[in-house]
């Protein structure tokens, strides 16, 4: 197809798309004038009912907890699939280079990072871990929760990798520990849901006394679910990054030159 | 005041999105994408969604660009080996 003909095809499509977009955008409700009833209902009843001041957390972990269970399983199986796929690939590569790859392996081939970067990284790891734990544990009170806090914890691990060496990262996060974290977090979430079925008769029902608002343990099962999600997310992402790093480093080693 | 912050955030996000598309080298694109993830987080915060903002900052400016960087490193290595 010539350039001219393609332009002729493109012009009406673009005009139609622009018209459709403008039509749609003019029909939108004003900012803050949400039309559904659930947002308003939740904003009114969530704190008196569940005692968790972060209404987003009581929605995702309590009122709509079953939905979050599904999301948990998506992340769990996605990380599992990635790990299975990458390990299969790694197996092939490793057989090829087994002959020249002795005990020091990855550690021996890596370059050392500069002192400045190492000191800066070391200073950053502690605060990042504290921030991650804070975000996970205060999920029921302030913005944040298991997902966000779990990812912050993974960031701390990445700082260890960037500032130090790959071997140092592997030493502070052995793969079995990450696997247990991922699987344990997902299982804990499902089991807490089962606790609702056993004690209150409904799966995912909040069966623990919600306590008083603005305290660390308010919200009943919400803090527990936050911790299990934090474990799962941290485990899943750390596992994925570790497998990815393994791939790049092993391939880099077999070629000889550093990039 | 908050209106000004919102408008500024929207403009920076528009500029950031355009920048991600205009940068053609995948390696640089990953770094620009990381900055874009950060400004998108600021936008969500300005529009009163701090929960989403936190997720956006961690996923958009750390998770996705890092996965991209590692994938690019792996692909380039393989290309060099073939040459």
CSV table of C-alpha atoms in Angstrom, one decimal:
chain,number,residue,atom,x,y,z
A,1,UNK,CA,0.0,0.0,0.0
A,2,UNK,CA,1.4,3.4,-0.9
A,3,UNK,CA,2.0,6.1,1.7
A,4,UNK,CA,-0.8,8.2,0.2
A,5,UNK,CA,-3.4,5.4,0.4
A,6,UNK,CA,-2.4,4.7,4.0
A,7,UNK,CA,-2.9,8.4,4.9
A,8,UNK,CA,-6.3,8.2,3.3
A,9,UNK,CA,-7.1,5.2,5.5
A,10,UNK,CA,-5.7,6.8,8.6
A,11,UNK,CA,-7.5,10.2,8.3
A,12,UNK,CA,-11.1,9.0,8.7
A,13,UNK,CA,-10.1,6.6,11.4
A,14,UNK,CA,-8.4,9.4,13.4
A,15,UNK,CA,-11.4,11.7,12.8
A,16,UNK,CA,-13.8,9.0,14.1
A,17,UNK,CA,-11.6,8.3,17.1
A,18,UNK,CA,-11.4,12.0,18.0
A,19,UNK,CA,-15.1,12.5,17.7
A,20,UNK,CA,-15.8,9.4,19.8
A,21,UNK,CA,-13.4,10.6,22.5
A,22,UNK,CA,-14.8,14.1,22.6
A,23,UNK,CA,-18.4,12.7,22.8
A,24,UNK,CA,-17.4,10.4,25.6
A,25,UNK,CA,-15.5,13.0,27.6
A,26,UNK,CA,-18.3,15.6,27.4
A,27,UNK,CA,-20.6,13.0,29.0
A,28,UNK,CA,-18.4,12.3,32.0
A,29,UNK,CA,-19.6,13.4,35.4
A,30,UNK,CA,-17.7,16.3,37.0
A,31,UNK,CA,-14.6,15.5,39.0
A,32,UNK,CA,-15.6,14.2,42.5
A,33,UNK,CA,-19.2,13.6,41.4
A,34,UNK,CA,-19.1,9.9,41.2
A,35,UNK,CA,-22.5,8.4,40.3
A,36,UNK,CA,-22.4,4.9,41.9
A,37,UNK,CA,-23.9,4.5,45.4
A,38,UNK,CA,-21.2,2.2,46.9
A,39,UNK,CA,-18.5,4.8,47.4
A,40,UNK,CA,-20.8,7.0,49.4
A,41,UNK,CA,-22.2,4.1,51.5
A,42,UNK,CA,-18.7,2.9,52.3
A,43,UNK,CA,-17.4,6.3,53.2
A,44,UNK,CA,-20.2,6.6,55.7
A,45,UNK,CA,-20.3,3.1,57.3
A,46,UNK,CA,-16.8,1.7,56.9
A,47,UNK,CA,-15.1,3.4,59.9
A,48,UNK,CA,-18.0,2.9,62.4
A,49,UNK,CA,-18.4,-0.8,61.3
A,50,UNK,CA,-14.8,-2.0,60.7
A,51,UNK,CA,-12.9,0.5,62.9
A,52,UNK,CA,-10.1,0.7,60.2
A,53,UNK,CA,-9.5,4.4,59.3
A,54,UNK,CA,-8.1,3.5,55.9
A,55,UNK,CA,-11.4,2.9,54.0
A,56,UNK,CA,-9.5,1.6,51.0
A,57,UNK,CA,-8.0,-1.2,53.1
A,58,UNK,CA,-11.4,-2.2,54.6
A,59,UNK,CA,-12.8,-2.3,51.1
A,60,UNK,CA,-10.1,-4.4,49.5
A,61,UNK,CA,-9.5,-6.7,52.5
A,62,UNK,CA,-12.9,-6.9,54.0
A,63,UNK,CA,-16.0,-5.9,52.0
A,64,UNK,CA,-14.4,-7.0,48.8
A,65,UNK,CA,-11.9,-9.5,50.3
A,66,UNK,CA,-12.9,-12.3,48.0
A,67,UNK,CA,-11.8,-10.2,45.1
A,68,UNK,CA,-8.4,-9.6,46.6
A,69,UNK,CA,-8.0,-13.3,47.2
A,70,UNK,CA,-8.4,-13.7,43.4
A,71,UNK,CA,-5.8,-11.0,42.8
A,72,UNK,CA,-3.4,-12.7,45.2
A,73,UNK,CA,-3.7,-16.0,43.3
A,74,UNK,CA,-3.1,-14.1,40.0
A,75,UNK,CA,0.2,-12.7,41.4
A,76,UNK,CA,1.1,-16.1,42.9
A,77,UNK,CA,0.6,-18.1,39.7
A,78,UNK,CA,2.2,-15.3,37.6
A,79,UNK,CA,5.4,-15.4,39.7
A,80,UNK,CA,5.3,-19.2,39.8
A,81,UNK,CA,5.0,-19.4,36.0
A,82,UNK,CA,7.9,-16.9,35.5
A,83,UNK,CA,10.1,-18.9,37.9
A,84,UNK,CA,9.3,-22.3,36.2
A,85,UNK,CA,10.0,-20.8,32.8
A,86,UNK,CA,13.3,-19.0,33.7
A,87,UNK,CA,14.7,-22.0,35.6
A,88,UNK,CA,14.1,-24.3,32.7
A,89,UNK,CA,16.1,-21.9,30.5
A,90,UNK,CA,18.8,-21.6,33.1
A,91,UNK,CA,19.2,-25.3,33.3
A,92,UNK,CA,20.1,-25.5,29.6
A,93,UNK,CA,22.6,-22.7,29.9
A,94,UNK,CA,24.3,-24.1,33.0
A,95,UNK,CA,24.9,-27.5,31.4
A,96,UNK,CA,26.9,-25.8,28.6
A,97,UNK,CA,29.3,-24.0,30.9
A,98,UNK,CA,29.6,-26.5,33.6
A,99,UNK,CA,33.1,-27.3,32.6
A,100,UNK,CA,34.6,-23.9,33.1
A,101,UNK,CA,32.4,-22.8,35.9
A,102,UNK,CA,34.0,-23.7,39.3
A,103,UNK,CA,32.9,-23.0,42.9
A,104,UNK,CA,33.4,-19.3,42.9
A,105,UNK,CA,30.9,-19.0,40.0
A,106,UNK,CA,29.0,-15.8,39.8
A,107,UNK,CA,30.9,-14.2,42.7
A,108,UNK,CA,34.3,-14.5,41.1
A,109,UNK,CA,33.2,-12.7,37.9
A,110,UNK,CA,31.6,-9.7,39.3
A,111,UNK,CA,33.1,-6.3,39.5
A,112,UNK,CA,33.2,-4.5,42.8
A,113,UNK,CA,31.2,-1.3,43.1
A,114,UNK,CA,32.7,2.0,44.3
A,115,UNK,CA,33.0,2.8,48.0
A,116,UNK,CA,30.7,5.8,47.7
A,117,UNK,CA,27.9,3.7,46.2
A,118,UNK,CA,28.3,1.0,48.8
A,119,UNK,CA,28.1,3.4,51.8
A,120,UNK,CA,25.2,5.3,50.3
A,121,UNK,CA,23.4,1.9,49.7
A,122,UNK,CA,24.1,0.6,53.1
A,123,UNK,CA,22.7,3.8,54.7
A,124,UNK,CA,19.6,3.4,52.5
A,125,UNK,CA,18.8,-0.3,53.3
A,126,UNK,CA,17.8,0.2,56.9
A,127,UNK,CA,15.4,3.1,56.4
A,128,UNK,CA,13.8,1.3,53.4
A,129,UNK,CA,13.2,-1.8,55.4
A,130,UNK,CA,11.6,0.2,58.3
A,131,UNK,CA,9.5,2.1,55.8
A,132,UNK,CA,8.3,-1.1,54.2
A,133,UNK,CA,7.4,-2.7,57.5
A,134,UNK,CA,5.6,0.5,58.6
A,135,UNK,CA,3.6,0.6,55.4
A,136,UNK,CA,2.6,-3.1,55.8
A,137,UNK,CA,1.7,-2.8,59.5
A,138,UNK,CA,-0.2,0.5,59.2
A,139,UNK,CA,-2.2,-0.6,56.2
A,140,UNK,CA,-5.5,-0.4,58.2
A,141,UNK,CA,-4.7,3.1,59.5
A,142,UNK,CA,-3.0,5.1,56.7
A,143,UNK,CA,-2.6,4.8,53.0
A,144,UNK,CA,-0.6,1.8,52.0
A,145,UNK,CA,-0.8,-1.8,53.0
A,146,UNK,CA,0.6,-5.2,52.1
A,147,UNK,CA,1.1,-4.7,48.4
A,148,UNK,CA,2.8,-1.3,48.6
A,149,UNK,CA,4.9,-2.2,51.7
A,150,UNK,CA,5.9,-5.6,50.2
A,151,UNK,CA,7.2,-3.8,47.1
A,152,UNK,CA,9.1,-1.3,49.3
A,153,UNK,CA,10.8,-4.3,51.0
A,154,UNK,CA,11.8,-5.7,47.7
A,155,UNK,CA,13.3,-2.3,46.8
A,156,UNK,CA,15.5,-2.6,49.9
A,157,UNK,CA,16.8,-5.9,48.5
A,158,UNK,CA,17.5,-4.2,45.1
A,159,UNK,CA,19.5,-1.6,46.9
A,160,UNK,CA,21.7,-4.3,48.4
A,161,UNK,CA,22.2,-5.6,44.9
A,162,UNK,CA,23.0,-2.2,43.4
A,163,UNK,CA,25.3,-1.1,46.2
A,164,UNK,CA,27.0,-4.4,46.8
A,165,UNK,CA,27.2,-7.5,44.7
A,166,UNK,CA,24.8,-10.1,43.5
A,167,UNK,CA,26.2,-12.6,45.9
A,168,UNK,CA,25.5,-10.3,48.8
A,169,UNK,CA,21.9,-10.0,47.7
A,170,UNK,CA,21.6,-13.8,47.5
A,171,UNK,CA,23.1,-14.2,50.9
A,172,UNK,CA,20.4,-12.0,52.6
A,173,UNK,CA,17.6,-13.5,50.5
A,174,UNK,CA,18.1,-17.2,49.9
A,175,UNK,CA,15.7,-18.6,47.3
A,176,UNK,CA,14.0,-21.1,49.7
A,177,UNK,CA,13.2,-18.2,52.0
A,178,UNK,CA,11.6,-16.2,49.2
A,179,UNK,CA,9.6,-19.3,48.1
A,180,UNK,CA,8.4,-19.9,51.6
A,181,UNK,CA,7.4,-16.2,51.9
A,182,UNK,CA,5.5,-16.2,48.6
A,183,UNK,CA,3.7,-19.5,49.2
A,184,UNK,CA,3.2,-18.8,53.0
A,185,UNK,CA,1.6,-15.4,52.3
A,186,UNK,CA,-0.8,-16.7,49.8
A,187,UNK,CA,-1.8,-19.6,52.0
A,188,UNK,CA,-2.2,-17.4,55.1
A,189,UNK,CA,-4.6,-15.2,53.1
A,190,UNK,CA,-6.7,-18.2,52.1
A,191,UNK,CA,-6.6,-19.6,55.6
A,192,UNK,CA,-7.8,-16.4,57.2
A,193,UNK,CA,-10.7,-16.4,54.8
A,194,UNK,CA,-11.4,-20.0,55.8
A,195,UNK,CA,-11.3,-18.8,59.5
A,196,UNK,CA,-14.3,-16.6,58.6
A,197,UNK,CA,-16.1,-19.7,57.3
A,198,UNK,CA,-15.4,-21.7,60.4
A,199,UNK,CA,-16.0,-19.1,63.0
A,200,UNK,CA,-18.6,-16.8,61.4
A,201,UNK,CA,-20.1,-19.1,58.8
A,202,UNK,CA,-19.1,-16.9,55.8
A,203,UNK,CA,-15.9,-17.2,53.8
A,204,UNK,CA,-13.7,-14.1,54.1
A,205,UNK,CA,-15.9,-12.6,56.9
A,206,UNK,CA,-14.1,-10.4,59.4
A,207,UNK,CA,-14.2,-12.7,62.4
A,208,UNK,CA,-11.9,-10.9,64.8
A,209,UNK,CA,-13.1,-8.1,67.1
A,210,UNK,CA,-12.3,-4.9,65.2
A,211,UNK,CA,-11.1,-3.1,68.3
A,212,UNK,CA,-10.9,0.7,68.5
A,213,UNK,CA,-10.2,3.0,65.6
A,214,UNK,CA,-6.7,4.6,65.2
A,215,UNK,CA,-4.9,1.8,67.0
A,216,UNK,CA,-2.4,-0.5,65.3
A,217,UNK,CA,-4.6,-3.6,65.6
A,218,UNK,CA,-7.9,-2.0,64.6
A,219,UNK,CA,-9.9,-3.6,61.8
A,220,UNK,CA,-10.0,-7.2,62.9
A,221,UNK,CA,-8.5,-9.5,60.2
A,222,UNK,CA,-7.4,-6.5,58.1
A,223,UNK,CA,-3.9,-6.1,59.6
A,224,UNK,CA,-3.4,-9.9,59.4
A,225,UNK,CA,-4.4,-9.9,55.8
A,226,UNK,CA,-2.1,-7.0,55.1
A,227,UNK,CA,0.8,-8.9,56.6
A,228,UNK,CA,0.1,-12.0,54.5
A,229,UNK,CA,-0.2,-9.9,51.4
A,230,UNK,CA,3.0,-8.1,52.2
A,231,UNK,CA,4.8,-11.5,52.6
A,232,UNK,CA,3.4,-12.8,49.4
A,233,UNK,CA,4.1,-9.7,47.3
A,234,UNK,CA,7.7,-9.3,48.7
A,235,UNK,CA,8.4,-13.0,48.1
A,236,UNK,CA,6.9,-13.0,44.6
A,237,UNK,CA,8.6,-9.9,43.3
A,238,UNK,CA,12.0,-10.8,45.0
A,239,UNK,CA,11.8,-14.3,43.4
A,240,UNK,CA,11.0,-12.8,40.0
A,241,UNK,CA,13.9,-10.3,40.2
A,242,UNK,CA,16.3,-12.9,41.5
A,243,UNK,CA,15.5,-15.3,38.6
A,244,UNK,CA,15.8,-12.4,36.1
A,245,UNK,CA,19.2,-11.4,37.6
A,246,UNK,CA,20.4,-15.0,37.5
A,247,UNK,CA,19.6,-15.1,33.8
A,248,UNK,CA,21.5,-12.0,32.9
A,249,UNK,CA,24.5,-12.7,35.1
A,250,UNK,CA,25.0,-16.3,33.9
A,251,UNK,CA,24.7,-15.3,30.3
A,252,UNK,CA,27.1,-12.4,30.8
A,253,UNK,CA,29.6,-14.7,32.4
A,254,UNK,CA,29.7,-17.1,29.6
A,255,UNK,CA,30.6,-14.4,27.0
A,256,UNK,CA,33.6,-13.0,28.9
A,257,UNK,CA,33.3,-9.3,28.3
A,258,UNK,CA,31.5,-7.0,30.8
A,259,UNK,CA,29.0,-4.4,29.5
B,1,UNK,CA,-3.3,26.3,45.3
B,2,UNK,CA,-4.3,22.6,45.0
B,3,UNK,CA,-5.8,23.4,41.5
B,4,UNK,CA,-2.4,24.7,40.4
B,5,UNK,CA,-0.7,21.5,41.7
B,6,UNK,CA,-3.2,19.4,39.8
B,7,UNK,CA,-2.8,21.3,36.5
B,8,UNK,CA,1.0,21.2,36.9
B,9,UNK,CA,0.9,17.4,37.6
B,10,UNK,CA,-1.3,16.8,34.5
B,11,UNK,CA,1.0,18.8,32.3
B,12,UNK,CA,4.1,17.0,33.6
B,13,UNK,CA,2.4,13.7,33.0
B,14,UNK,CA,1.5,14.7,29.5
B,15,UNK,CA,5.1,15.8,28.8
B,16,UNK,CA,6.5,12.6,30.4
B,17,UNK,CA,4.2,10.3,28.4
B,18,UNK,CA,5.3,12.1,25.2
B,19,UNK,CA,8.9,11.8,26.2
B,20,UNK,CA,8.6,8.0,26.8
B,21,UNK,CA,7.3,7.7,23.2
B,22,UNK,CA,9.9,10.0,21.6
B,23,UNK,CA,12.9,8.3,23.2
B,24,UNK,CA,13.6,5.5,20.8
B,25,UNK,CA,16.5,3.6,22.4
B,26,UNK,CA,15.0,0.9,24.7
B,27,UNK,CA,17.6,1.4,27.4
B,28,UNK,CA,17.0,5.1,27.8
B,29,UNK,CA,13.3,4.5,27.4
B,30,UNK,CA,13.3,2.3,30.5
B,31,UNK,CA,14.9,5.1,32.5
B,32,UNK,CA,12.5,7.8,31.2
B,33,UNK,CA,9.6,5.4,31.9
B,34,UNK,CA,10.9,5.2,35.5
B,35,UNK,CA,10.6,9.0,35.8
B,36,UNK,CA,7.2,8.9,34.1
B,37,UNK,CA,6.1,6.4,36.8
B,38,UNK,CA,7.2,8.8,39.5
B,39,UNK,CA,5.3,11.8,38.1
B,40,UNK,CA,2.2,9.6,37.6
B,41,UNK,CA,2.4,8.8,41.3
B,42,UNK,CA,2.5,12.5,42.1
B,43,UNK,CA,-0.5,13.0,39.9
B,44,UNK,CA,-2.5,10.4,41.7
B,45,UNK,CA,-1.5,11.9,45.0
B,46,UNK,CA,-2.6,15.4,43.9
B,47,UNK,CA,-6.0,13.9,42.9
B,48,UNK,CA,-6.4,12.4,46.5
B,49,UNK,CA,-5.6,8.8,45.8
B,50,UNK,CA,-2.5,8.2,48.1
B,51,UNK,CA,-3.0,4.4,48.1
B,52,UNK,CA,-2.9,4.2,44.3
B,53,UNK,CA,0.0,6.7,44.3
B,54,UNK,CA,2.1,4.4,46.5
B,55,UNK,CA,1.4,1.4,44.3
B,56,UNK,CA,2.2,3.4,41.2
B,57,UNK,CA,5.5,4.6,42.5
B,58,UNK,CA,6.7,1.2,43.5
B,59,UNK,CA,5.4,-0.7,40.4
B,60,UNK,CA,5.8,2.1,37.8
B,61,UNK,CA,9.1,3.5,38.8
B,62,UNK,CA,10.9,0.5,40.2
B,63,UNK,CA,9.3,-2.8,39.2
B,64,UNK,CA,8.5,-2.4,35.5
B,65,UNK,CA,11.7,-0.4,34.4
B,66,UNK,CA,13.9,-2.9,36.3
B,67,UNK,CA,12.2,-5.9,34.5
B,68,UNK,CA,12.8,-4.0,31.2
B,69,UNK,CA,16.4,-3.2,32.0
B,70,UNK,CA,17.1,-6.9,32.8
B,71,UNK,CA,15.4,-8.1,29.7
B,72,UNK,CA,17.3,-5.6,27.5
B,73,UNK,CA,20.6,-6.7,29.1
B,74,UNK,CA,19.8,-10.4,28.4
B,75,UNK,CA,18.7,-9.8,24.8
B,76,UNK,CA,21.7,-7.6,24.0
B,77,UNK,CA,24.1,-10.2,25.4
B,78,UNK,CA,22.6,-12.8,23.3
B,79,UNK,CA,22.8,-10.6,20.2
B,80,UNK,CA,26.5,-10.0,20.9
B,81,UNK,CA,27.2,-13.7,21.2
B,82,UNK,CA,25.6,-14.3,17.8
B,83,UNK,CA,27.8,-11.8,16.0
